[in-house]
Each structure stands twice: as structure tokens, then as C-alpha cells.
mmCIF file of C-alpha atoms and ligand atoms in Angstrom:
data_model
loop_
_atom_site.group_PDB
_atom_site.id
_atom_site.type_symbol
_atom_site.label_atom_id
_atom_site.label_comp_id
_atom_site.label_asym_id
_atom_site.label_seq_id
_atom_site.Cartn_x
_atom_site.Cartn_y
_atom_site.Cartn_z
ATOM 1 C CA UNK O 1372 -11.992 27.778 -4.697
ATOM 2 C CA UNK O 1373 -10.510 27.817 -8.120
ATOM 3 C CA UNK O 1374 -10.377 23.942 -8.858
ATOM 4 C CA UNK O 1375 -14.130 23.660 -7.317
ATOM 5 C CA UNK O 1376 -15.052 26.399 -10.191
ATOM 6 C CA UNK O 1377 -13.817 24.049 -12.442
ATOM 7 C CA UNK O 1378 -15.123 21.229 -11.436
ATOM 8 C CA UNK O 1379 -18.931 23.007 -11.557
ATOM 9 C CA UNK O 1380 -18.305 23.913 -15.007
ATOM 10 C CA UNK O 1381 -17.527 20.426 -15.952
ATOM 11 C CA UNK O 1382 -20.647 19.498 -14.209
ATOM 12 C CA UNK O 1383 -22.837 21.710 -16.571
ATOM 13 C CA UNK O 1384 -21.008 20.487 -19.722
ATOM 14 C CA UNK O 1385 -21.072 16.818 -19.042
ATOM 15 C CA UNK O 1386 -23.537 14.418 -20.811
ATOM 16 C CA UNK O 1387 -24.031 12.699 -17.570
ATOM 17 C CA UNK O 1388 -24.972 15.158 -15.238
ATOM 18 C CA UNK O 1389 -26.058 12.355 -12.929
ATOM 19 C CA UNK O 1390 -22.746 10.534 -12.705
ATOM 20 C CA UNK O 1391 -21.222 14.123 -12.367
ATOM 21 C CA UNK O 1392 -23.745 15.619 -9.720
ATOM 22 C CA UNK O 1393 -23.033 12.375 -7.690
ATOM 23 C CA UNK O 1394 -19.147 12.746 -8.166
ATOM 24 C CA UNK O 1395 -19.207 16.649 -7.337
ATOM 25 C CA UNK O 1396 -20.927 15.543 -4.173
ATOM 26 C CA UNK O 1397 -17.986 12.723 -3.392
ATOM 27 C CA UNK O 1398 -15.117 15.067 -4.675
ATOM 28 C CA UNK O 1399 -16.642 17.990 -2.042
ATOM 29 C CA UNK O 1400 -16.941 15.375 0.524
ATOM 30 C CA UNK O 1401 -13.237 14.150 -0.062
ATOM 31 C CA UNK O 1402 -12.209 17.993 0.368
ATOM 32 C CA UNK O 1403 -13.353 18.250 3.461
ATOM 33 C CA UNK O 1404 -12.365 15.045 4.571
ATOM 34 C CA UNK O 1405 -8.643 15.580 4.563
ATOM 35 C CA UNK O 1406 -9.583 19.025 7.248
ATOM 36 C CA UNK O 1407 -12.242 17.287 9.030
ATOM 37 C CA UNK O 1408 -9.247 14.296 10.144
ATOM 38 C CA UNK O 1409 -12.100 11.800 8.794
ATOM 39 C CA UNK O 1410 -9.425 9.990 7.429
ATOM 40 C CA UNK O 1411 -7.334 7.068 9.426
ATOM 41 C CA UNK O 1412 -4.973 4.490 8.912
ATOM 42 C CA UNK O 1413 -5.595 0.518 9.838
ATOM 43 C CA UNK O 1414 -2.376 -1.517 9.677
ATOM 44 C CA UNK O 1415 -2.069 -5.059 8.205
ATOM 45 C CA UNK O 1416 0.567 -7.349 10.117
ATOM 46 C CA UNK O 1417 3.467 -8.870 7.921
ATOM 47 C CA UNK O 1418 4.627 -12.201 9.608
ATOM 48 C CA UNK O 1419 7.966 -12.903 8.979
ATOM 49 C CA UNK O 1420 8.389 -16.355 8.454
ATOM 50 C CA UNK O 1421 12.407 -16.800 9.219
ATOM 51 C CA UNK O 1422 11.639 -15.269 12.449
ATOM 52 C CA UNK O 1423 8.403 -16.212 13.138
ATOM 53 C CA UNK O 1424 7.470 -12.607 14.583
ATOM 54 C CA UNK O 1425 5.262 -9.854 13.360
ATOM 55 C CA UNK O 1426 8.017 -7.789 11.025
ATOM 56 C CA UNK O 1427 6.244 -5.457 9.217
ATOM 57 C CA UNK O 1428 2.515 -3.708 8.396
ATOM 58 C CA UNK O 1429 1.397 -2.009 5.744
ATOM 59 C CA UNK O 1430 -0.980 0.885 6.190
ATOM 60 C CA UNK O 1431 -4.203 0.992 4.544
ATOM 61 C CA UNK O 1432 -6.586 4.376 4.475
ATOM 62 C CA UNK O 1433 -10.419 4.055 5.858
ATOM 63 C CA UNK O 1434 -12.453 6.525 5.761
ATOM 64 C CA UNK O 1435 -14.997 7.697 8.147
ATOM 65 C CA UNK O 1436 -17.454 9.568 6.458
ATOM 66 C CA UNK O 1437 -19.769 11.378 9.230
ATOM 67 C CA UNK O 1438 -22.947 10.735 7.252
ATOM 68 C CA UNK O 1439 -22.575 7.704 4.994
ATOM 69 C CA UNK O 1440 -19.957 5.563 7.719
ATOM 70 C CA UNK O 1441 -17.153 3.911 6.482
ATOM 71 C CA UNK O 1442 -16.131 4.084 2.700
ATOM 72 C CA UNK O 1443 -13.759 1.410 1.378
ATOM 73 C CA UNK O 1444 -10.438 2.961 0.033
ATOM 74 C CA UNK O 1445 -11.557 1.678 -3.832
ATOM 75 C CA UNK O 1446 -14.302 3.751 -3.475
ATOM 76 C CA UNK O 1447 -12.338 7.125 -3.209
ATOM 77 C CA UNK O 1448 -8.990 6.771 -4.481
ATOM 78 C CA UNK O 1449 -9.518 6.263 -8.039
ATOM 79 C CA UNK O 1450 -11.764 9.518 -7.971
ATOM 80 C CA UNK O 1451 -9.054 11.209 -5.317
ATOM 81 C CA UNK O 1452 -6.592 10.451 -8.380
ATOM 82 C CA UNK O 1453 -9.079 11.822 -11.014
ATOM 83 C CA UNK O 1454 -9.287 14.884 -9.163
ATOM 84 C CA UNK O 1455 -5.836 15.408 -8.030
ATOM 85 C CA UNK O 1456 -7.008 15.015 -4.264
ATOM 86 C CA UNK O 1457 -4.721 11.743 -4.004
ATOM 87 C CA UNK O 1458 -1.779 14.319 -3.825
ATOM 88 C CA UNK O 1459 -2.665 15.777 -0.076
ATOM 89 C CA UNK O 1460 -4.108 12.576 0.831
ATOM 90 C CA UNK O 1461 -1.433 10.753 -0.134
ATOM 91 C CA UNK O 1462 0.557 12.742 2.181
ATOM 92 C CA UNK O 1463 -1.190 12.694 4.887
ATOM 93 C CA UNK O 1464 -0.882 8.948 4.998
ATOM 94 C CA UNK O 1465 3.053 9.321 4.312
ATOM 95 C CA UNK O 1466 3.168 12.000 6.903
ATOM 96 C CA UNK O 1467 1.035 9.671 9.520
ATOM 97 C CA UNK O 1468 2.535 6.219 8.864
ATOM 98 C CA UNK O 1469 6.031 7.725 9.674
ATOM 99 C CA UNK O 1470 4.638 9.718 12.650
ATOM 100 C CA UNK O 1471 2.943 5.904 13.830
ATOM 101 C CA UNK O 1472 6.503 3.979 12.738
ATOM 102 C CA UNK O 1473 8.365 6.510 15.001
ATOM 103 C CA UNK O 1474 6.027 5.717 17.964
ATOM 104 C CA UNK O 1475 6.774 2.235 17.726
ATOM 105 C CA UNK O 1476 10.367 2.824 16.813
ATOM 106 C CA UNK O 1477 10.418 4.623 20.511
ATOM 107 C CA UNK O 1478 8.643 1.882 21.957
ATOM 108 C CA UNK O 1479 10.867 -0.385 21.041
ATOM 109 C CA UNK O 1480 8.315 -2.288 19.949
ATOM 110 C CA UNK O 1481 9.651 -5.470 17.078
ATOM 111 C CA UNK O 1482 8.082 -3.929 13.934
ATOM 112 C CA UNK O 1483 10.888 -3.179 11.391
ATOM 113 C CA UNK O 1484 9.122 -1.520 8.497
ATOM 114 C CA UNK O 1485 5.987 0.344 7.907
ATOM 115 C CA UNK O 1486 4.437 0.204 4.035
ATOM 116 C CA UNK O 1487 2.813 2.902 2.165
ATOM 117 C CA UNK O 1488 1.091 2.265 -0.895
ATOM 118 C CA UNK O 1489 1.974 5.167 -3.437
ATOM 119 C CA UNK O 1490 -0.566 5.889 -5.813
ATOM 120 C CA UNK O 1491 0.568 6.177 -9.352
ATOM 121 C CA UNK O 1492 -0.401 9.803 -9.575
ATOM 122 C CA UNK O 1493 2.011 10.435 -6.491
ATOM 123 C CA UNK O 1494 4.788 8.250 -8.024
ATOM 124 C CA UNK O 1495 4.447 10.563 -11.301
ATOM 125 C CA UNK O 1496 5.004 13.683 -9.201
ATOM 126 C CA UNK O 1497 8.029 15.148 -9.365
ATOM 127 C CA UNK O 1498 8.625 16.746 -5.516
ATOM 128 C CA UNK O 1499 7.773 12.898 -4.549
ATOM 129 C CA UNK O 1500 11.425 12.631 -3.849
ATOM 130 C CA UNK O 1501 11.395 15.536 -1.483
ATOM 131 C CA UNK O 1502 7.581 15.378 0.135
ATOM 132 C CA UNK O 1503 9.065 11.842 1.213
ATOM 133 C CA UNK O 1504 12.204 13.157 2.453
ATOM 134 C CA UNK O 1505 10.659 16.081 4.506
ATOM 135 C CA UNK O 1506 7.906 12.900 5.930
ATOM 136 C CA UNK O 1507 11.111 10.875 7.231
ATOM 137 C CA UNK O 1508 13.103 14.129 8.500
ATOM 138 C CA UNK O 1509 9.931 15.888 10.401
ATOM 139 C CA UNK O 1510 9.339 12.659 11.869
ATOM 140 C CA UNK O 1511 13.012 11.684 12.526
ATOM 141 C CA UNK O 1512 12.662 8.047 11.085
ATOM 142 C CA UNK O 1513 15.482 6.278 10.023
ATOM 143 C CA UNK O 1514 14.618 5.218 6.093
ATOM 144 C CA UNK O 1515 15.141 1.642 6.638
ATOM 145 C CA UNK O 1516 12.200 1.999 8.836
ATOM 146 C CA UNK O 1517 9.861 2.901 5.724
ATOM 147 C CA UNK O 1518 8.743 0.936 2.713
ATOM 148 C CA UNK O 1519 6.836 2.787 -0.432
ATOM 149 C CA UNK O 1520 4.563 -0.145 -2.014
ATOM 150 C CA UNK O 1521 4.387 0.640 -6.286
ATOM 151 C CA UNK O 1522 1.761 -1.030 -8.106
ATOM 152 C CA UNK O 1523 3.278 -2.676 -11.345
ATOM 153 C CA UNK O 1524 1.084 -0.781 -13.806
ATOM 154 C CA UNK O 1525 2.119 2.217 -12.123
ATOM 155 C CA UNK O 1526 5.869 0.975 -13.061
ATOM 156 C CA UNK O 1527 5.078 0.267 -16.691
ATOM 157 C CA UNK O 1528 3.189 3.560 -17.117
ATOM 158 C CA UNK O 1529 6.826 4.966 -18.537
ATOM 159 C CA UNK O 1530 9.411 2.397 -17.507
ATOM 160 C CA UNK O 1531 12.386 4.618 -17.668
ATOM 161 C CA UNK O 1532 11.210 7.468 -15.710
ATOM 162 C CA UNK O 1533 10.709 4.481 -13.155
ATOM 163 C CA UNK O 1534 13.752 3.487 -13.016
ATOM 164 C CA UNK O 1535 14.793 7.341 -12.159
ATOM 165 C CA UNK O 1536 12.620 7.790 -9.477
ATOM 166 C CA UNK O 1537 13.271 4.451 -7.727
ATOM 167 C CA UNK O 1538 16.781 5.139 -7.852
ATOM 168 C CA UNK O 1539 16.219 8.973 -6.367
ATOM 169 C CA UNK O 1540 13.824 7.450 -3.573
ATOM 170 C CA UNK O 1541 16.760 4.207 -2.761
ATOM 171 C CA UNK O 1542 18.981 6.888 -2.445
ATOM 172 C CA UNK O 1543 17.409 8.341 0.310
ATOM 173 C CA UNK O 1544 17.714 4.767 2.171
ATOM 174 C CA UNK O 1545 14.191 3.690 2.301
ATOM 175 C CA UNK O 1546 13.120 0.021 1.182
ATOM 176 C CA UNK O 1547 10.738 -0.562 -2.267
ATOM 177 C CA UNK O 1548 8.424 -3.271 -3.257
ATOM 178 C CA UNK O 1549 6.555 -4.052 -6.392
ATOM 179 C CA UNK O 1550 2.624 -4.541 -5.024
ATOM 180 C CA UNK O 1551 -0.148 -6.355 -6.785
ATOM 181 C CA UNK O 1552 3.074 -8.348 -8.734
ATOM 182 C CA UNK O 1553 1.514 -10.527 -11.227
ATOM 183 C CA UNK O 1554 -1.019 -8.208 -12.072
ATOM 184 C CA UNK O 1555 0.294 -5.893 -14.472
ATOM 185 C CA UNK O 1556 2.005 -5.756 -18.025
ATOM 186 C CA UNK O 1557 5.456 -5.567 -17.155
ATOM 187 C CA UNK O 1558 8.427 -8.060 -18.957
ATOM 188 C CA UNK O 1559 9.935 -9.768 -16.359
ATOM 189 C CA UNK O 1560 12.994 -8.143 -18.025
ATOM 190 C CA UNK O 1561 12.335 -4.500 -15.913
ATOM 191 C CA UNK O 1562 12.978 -6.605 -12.524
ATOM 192 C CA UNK O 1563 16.456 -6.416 -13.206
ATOM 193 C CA UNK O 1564 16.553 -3.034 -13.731
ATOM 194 C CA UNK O 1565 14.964 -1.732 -10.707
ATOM 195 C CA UNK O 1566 16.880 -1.371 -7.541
ATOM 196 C CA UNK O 1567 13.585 -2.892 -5.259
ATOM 197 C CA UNK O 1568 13.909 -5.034 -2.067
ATOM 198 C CA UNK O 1569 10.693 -6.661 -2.756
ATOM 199 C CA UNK O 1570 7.982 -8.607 -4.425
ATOM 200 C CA UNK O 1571 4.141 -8.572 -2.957
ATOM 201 C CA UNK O 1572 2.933 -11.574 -4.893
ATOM 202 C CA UNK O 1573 -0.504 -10.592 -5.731
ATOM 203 C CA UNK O 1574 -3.623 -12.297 -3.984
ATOM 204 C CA UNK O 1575 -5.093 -14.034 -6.476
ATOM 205 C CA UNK O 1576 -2.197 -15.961 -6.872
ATOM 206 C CA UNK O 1577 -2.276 -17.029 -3.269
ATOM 207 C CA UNK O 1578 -6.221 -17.253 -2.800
ATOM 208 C CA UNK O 1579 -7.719 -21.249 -3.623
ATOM 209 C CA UNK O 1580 -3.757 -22.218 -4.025
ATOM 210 C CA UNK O 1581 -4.319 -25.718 -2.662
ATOM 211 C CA UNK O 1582 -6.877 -26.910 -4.776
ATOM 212 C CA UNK O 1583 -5.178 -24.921 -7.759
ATOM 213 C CA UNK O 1584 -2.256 -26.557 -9.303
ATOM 214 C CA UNK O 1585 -1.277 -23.875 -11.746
ATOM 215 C CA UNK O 1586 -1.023 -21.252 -9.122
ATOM 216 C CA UNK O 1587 1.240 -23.603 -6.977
ATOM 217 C CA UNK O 1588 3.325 -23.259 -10.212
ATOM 218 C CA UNK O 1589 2.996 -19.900 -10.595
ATOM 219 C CA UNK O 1590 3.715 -18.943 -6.553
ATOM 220 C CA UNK O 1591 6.242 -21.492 -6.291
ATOM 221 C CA UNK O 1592 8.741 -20.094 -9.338
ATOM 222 C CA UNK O 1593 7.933 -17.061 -8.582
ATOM 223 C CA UNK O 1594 9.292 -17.380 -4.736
ATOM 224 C CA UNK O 1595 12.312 -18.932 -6.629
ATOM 225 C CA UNK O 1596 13.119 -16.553 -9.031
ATOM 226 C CA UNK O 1597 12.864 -13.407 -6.788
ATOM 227 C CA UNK O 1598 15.164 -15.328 -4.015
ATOM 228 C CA UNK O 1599 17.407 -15.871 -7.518
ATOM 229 C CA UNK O 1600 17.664 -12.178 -7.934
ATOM 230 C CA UNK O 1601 17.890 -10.970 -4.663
ATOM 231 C CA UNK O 1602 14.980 -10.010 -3.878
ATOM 232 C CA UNK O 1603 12.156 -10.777 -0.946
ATOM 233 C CA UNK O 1604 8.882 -12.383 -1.583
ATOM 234 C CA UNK O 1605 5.247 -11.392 0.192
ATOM 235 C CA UNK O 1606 2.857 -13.539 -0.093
ATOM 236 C CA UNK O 1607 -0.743 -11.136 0.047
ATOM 237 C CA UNK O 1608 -4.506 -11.941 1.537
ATOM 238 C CA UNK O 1609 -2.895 -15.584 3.224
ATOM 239 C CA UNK O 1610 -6.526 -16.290 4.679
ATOM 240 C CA UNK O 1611 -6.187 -19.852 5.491
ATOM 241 C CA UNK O 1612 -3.739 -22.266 7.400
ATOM 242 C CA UNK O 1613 -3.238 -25.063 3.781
ATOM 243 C CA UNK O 1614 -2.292 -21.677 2.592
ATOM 244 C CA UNK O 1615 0.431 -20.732 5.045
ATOM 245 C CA UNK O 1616 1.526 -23.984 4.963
ATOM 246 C CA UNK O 1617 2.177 -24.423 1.135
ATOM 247 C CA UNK O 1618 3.793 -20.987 1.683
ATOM 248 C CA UNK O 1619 5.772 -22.161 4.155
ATOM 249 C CA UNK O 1620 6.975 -25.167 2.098
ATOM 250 C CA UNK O 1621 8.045 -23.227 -1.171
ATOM 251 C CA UNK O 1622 10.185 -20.700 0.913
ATOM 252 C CA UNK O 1623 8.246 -17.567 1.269
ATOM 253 C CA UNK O 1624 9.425 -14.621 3.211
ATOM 254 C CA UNK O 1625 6.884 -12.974 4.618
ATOM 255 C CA UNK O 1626 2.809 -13.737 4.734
ATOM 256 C CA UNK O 1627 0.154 -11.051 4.659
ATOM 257 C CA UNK O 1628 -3.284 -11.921 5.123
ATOM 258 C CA UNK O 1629 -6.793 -12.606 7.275
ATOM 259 C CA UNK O 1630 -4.775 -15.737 8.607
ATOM 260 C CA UNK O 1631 -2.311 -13.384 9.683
ATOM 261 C CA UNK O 1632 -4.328 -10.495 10.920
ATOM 262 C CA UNK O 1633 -6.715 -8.112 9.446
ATOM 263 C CA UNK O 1634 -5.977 -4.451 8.990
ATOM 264 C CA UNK O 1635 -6.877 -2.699 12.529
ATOM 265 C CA UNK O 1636 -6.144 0.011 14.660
ATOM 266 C CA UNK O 1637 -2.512 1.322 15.519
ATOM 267 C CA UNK O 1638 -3.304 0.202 19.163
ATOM 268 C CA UNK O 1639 -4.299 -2.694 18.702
ATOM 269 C CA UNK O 1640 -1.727 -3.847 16.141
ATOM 270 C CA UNK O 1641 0.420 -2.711 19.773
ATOM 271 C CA UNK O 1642 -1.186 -4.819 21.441
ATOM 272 C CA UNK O 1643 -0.354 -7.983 19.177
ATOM 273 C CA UNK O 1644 3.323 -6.774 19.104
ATOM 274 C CA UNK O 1645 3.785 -6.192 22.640
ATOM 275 C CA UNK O 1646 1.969 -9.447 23.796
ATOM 276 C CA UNK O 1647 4.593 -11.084 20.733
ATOM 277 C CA UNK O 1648 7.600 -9.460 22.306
ATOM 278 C CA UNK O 1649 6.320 -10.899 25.918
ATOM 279 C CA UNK O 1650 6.420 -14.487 24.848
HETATM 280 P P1 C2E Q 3020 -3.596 -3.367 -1.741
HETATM 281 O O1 C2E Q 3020 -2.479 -2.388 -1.614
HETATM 282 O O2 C2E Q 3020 -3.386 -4.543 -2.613
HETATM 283 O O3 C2E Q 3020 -3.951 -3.770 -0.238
HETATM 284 C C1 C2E Q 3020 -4.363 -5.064 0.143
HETATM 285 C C2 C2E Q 3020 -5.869 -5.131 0.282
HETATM 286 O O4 C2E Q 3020 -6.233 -6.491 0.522
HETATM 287 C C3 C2E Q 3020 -6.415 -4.343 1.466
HETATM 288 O O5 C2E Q 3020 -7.717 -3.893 1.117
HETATM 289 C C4 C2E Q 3020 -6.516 -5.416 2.547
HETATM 290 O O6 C2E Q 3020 -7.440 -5.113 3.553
HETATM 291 C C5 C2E Q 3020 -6.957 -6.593 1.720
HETATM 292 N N1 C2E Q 3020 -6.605 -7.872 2.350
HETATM 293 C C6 C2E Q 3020 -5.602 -8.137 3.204
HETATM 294 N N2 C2E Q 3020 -5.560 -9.437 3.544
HETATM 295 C C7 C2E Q 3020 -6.590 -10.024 2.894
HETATM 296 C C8 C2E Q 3020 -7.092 -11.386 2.841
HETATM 297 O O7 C2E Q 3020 -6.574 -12.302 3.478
HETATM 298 N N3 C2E Q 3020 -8.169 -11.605 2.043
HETATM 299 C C9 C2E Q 3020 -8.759 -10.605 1.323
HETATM 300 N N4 C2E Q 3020 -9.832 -10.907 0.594
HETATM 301 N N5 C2E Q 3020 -8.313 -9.308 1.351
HETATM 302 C C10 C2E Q 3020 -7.249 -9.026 2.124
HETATM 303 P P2 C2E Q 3020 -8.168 -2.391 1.393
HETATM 304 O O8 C2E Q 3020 -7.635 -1.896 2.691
HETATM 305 O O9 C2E Q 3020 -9.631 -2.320 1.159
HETATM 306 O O10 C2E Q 3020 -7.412 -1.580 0.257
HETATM 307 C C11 C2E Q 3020 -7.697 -1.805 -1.089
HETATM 308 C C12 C2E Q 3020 -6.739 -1.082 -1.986
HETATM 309 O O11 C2E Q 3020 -6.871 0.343 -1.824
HETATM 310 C C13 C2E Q 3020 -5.287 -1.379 -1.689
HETATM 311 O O12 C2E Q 3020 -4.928 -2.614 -2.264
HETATM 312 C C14 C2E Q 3020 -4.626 -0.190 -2.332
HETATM 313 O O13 C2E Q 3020 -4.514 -0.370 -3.723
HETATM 314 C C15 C2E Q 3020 -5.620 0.915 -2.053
HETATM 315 N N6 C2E Q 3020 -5.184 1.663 -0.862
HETATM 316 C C16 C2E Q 3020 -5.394 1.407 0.432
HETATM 317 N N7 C2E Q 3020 -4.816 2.339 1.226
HETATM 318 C C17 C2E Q 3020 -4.191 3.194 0.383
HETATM 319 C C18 C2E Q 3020 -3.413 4.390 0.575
HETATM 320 O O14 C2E Q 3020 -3.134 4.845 1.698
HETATM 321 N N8 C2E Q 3020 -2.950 5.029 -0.550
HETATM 322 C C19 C2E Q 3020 -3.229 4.543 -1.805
HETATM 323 N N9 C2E Q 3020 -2.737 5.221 -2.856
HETATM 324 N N10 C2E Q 3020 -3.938 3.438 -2.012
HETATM 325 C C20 C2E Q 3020 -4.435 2.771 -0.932
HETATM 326 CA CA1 CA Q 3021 -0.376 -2.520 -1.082
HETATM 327 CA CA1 CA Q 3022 -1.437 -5.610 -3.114
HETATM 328 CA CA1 CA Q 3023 -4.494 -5.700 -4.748
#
């Protein structure tokens, strides 16, 4: 009740009221959201290409709004971090994505990691360390089983703190990838610095790459130079067979994308993996 106070006062003192009436409306709606369970999580296949199976999926928020239907997750989060909400939602999707990667896990279904993307208001927190350990221990999840995605800029917002945290959260056994790589400001000089398992090569490296000579470049020493230092390479939005196959060519671990599979449904990303495991 306290924090909706505040947020009327800002209302009345805002030389926008317009903007702010319509974002006291979305912020109220996002409140209830999280109580209502209008919230759920698609997953997006990762194909391994060494292995040729379905390896991995990253979860991705939808929401369901009862009046308006379904609200892209651009359309909330950057207000859920303005207002703080990210924190419980953020959660939530921690706390369900490890609840979903046990069910498999007991299934014994392929899938060897699920991916959460960590907003940089959540990476900035400081119980992130233990919110993520109480999400793997409530759901008994072994931490190999669970990847936190971190946007670049999110990395860069103060470098060494970064380093801190990613160490804490390695610690506790879980994998790390850069997301959106490519994107941000960062010196390739961090890389070294950061004890990550992987690079998500952005998708507008990946998106036109045939008929783009610069980005064949740019994916193809990129591939190189994480493989150099250790580290895995996935390629993002993959939405068309010339792309998987250039991909394919320069060495590329694992392909996310349309061409792949779209986000959907934990059942029927089961489906996919059991009919996989049958063949
Ligand atoms: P992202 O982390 O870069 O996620 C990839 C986005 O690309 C997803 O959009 C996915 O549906 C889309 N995508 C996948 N394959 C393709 C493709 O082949 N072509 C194209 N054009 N797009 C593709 P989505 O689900 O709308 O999510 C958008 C962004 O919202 C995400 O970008 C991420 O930054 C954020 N987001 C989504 N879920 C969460 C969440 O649970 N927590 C936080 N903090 N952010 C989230
Ligand atoms: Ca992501
Ligand atoms: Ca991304
Ligand atoms: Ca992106």
C-alpha cells in the first residue's frame, strides 16, 4: 500500500499526467498480475549442433492480461524495472523455470540446461546470490541444470561489481552466458575476466547473414575467438535453413531460433523432446 501511495503522488506531480495515468494503470495491472498467476513461461529450444539434439531452452515470460490478451515481455519489463516489480517477477520466473527443469530432470527427458534471463535490476541486487540459491535448493536442481542469461550492458553497468557477483553465482555451480553479445559497450578485454560458459551472439548478427558479408565476418571471428577462450557460442533468432547452414560451417555450438523452434508451452516443448529421444 505504501509504494502505490507513492506512486499516486508522483502521478499528481508529473508534467505528463497522461503518460503517468496510463503507467499507474500498467504498474496496478502488473501488481496484480504476479497474484492473479497471469504470468507464464514459453520455452525456446537450443539445438545443439555436436549432438544434433534439443540441449537446452531458455525461458521467456508472456503475459496474459485478462482484459487486454497477451502483452509482449518489452512491453512490461522495462516499466517492471522502473518500478521495482522486476524483483518478484523475476523470481517467480527463477522459482518456475527450476520447478519446470526439475520435471524434466525426473522425466528423464534430454534437456540439459534451462536459461533465465536476469534483468539488470535483479543482477544489481544483492540477496541475488541467495534468492537463486534458495530457487535451486526448494526445487532440488542440480546447478549444472540452470543457466542465468546477463545482458552485456547490464555487465558494463559497474564492471567490477560484475565480476563479484559472477564469481559468487559460479560458485554455487550454475552455468553463465553473456546475452544480446555484440550489443553493448563492453572491451572485449572484460571477457577474460569473467568466469562465463557462454556467448549468445546477438540476432542481428545472425539475421540477413547470407547476403551480408560483414556479418559473416563478424559471426565467424566471433565463433573463433570464444572457442579460443574457452568459451561456447549461441547463435540467437536462426530463422532460416542458409542460416543454419553458414552456422554450421563456421563451427557454432548451439542455434536458437524460428528455424529451430519458437518459444511455446512447457508441454509441448515435451512433446518435441520426447518424440527426439524416440528416434
Ligand atoms: P532475449 O533474451 O534476447 O530473448 C530472445 C527474443 O527473441 C525472444 O523474444 C524470442 O521470442 C525472440 N526470438 C527467438 N527466436 C527468434 C527468431 O528466430 N527471430 C526473431 N525475430 N525473434 C526470435 P521475447 O520472448 O519477446 O522476449 C524479448 C525480450 O524480453 C528478451 O530478449 C528479454 O530481454 C526479455 N525477457 C523475456 N523474458 C524475460 C524474463 O523472464 N525476465 C527478464 N528479465 N527479461 C525477459
Ligand atoms: Ca535471453
Ligand atoms: Ca538475446
Ligand atoms: Ca535481444
Amino acid at each position: 500500500a505504501k509504494n502505490q501511495k507513492s506512486s499516486s503522488y508522483q502521478v499528481f506531480h508529473d508534467s505528463m499526467p497522461v503518460i503517468s495515468g496510463a503507467q499507474l494503470t500498467m504498474e496496478t495491472w502488473l501488481r496484480y498480475a504476479l497474484e492473479r498467476g497471469e504470468f507464464e513461461l514459453h520455452y525456446q529450444p537450443q539445438l545443439g549442433l555436436r549432438s544434433g539434439c534439443l540441449e537446452g531452452a531458455e525461458a521467456l515470460i508472456r503475459w496474459r492480461h485478462p482484459q487486454q490478451g497477451f502483452i509482449p515481455p518489452l512491453d512490461f519489463i522495462p516499466l517492471a524495472e522502473e518500478t521495482g516489480l522486476i524483483l518478484p517477477i523475476g523470481q517467480w520466473v527463477l522459482e518456475t523455470a527450476c520447478q519446470q527443469a526439475r520435471q524434466w530432470q525426473v522425466k528423464k527427458l534430454s534437456l540439459s540446461h534451462v536459461a533465465v534471463n536476469l534483468s539488470s535490476v535483479q543482477f544489481n541486487q544483492p540477496d541475488l546470490i541467495d534468492c537463486v540459491a534458495q530457487a535451486l535448493a526448494t526445487n532440488d536442481l542440480h546447478p549444472s541444470q540452470l543457466e542465468l542469461e546477463v545482458t552485456e550492458t547490464a555487465l558494463m553497468q559497474d564492471a567490477a561489481q560484475a565480476v563479484e557477483t559472477l564469481n559468487q553465482l559460479k560458485a554455487l555451480g550454475i552455468r553463465l552466458s553473456v546475452d544480446d553479445f555484440g550489443t553493448g559497450y563492453s572491451s572485449l578485454s572484460y571477457l577474460k575476466h569473467l568466469p562465463i560458459d557462454t556467448l549468445k551472439i546477438d540476432n542481428c548478427f545472425v539475421r540477413g547473414v547470407t547476403q551480408d558479408t560483414k556479418n559473416q565476418i563478424i559471426l565467424q571471428s566471433t565463433i573463433e575467438m570464444a572457442h579460443r577462450l574457452g568459451l561456447s557460442i549461441v547463435a540467437e533468432g536462426v530463422e532460416t535453413e542458409p542460416e543454419k547452414t553458414l552456422l554450421v560451417q563456421y563451427h557454432c555450438d548451439f542455434l536458437q531460433g524460428y528455424w529451430i523452434g519458437r518459444p511455446m508451452p512447457a508441454a509441448a516443448l515435451e512433446d518435441c523432446l520426447t518424440g527426439q529421444d524416440k528416434v
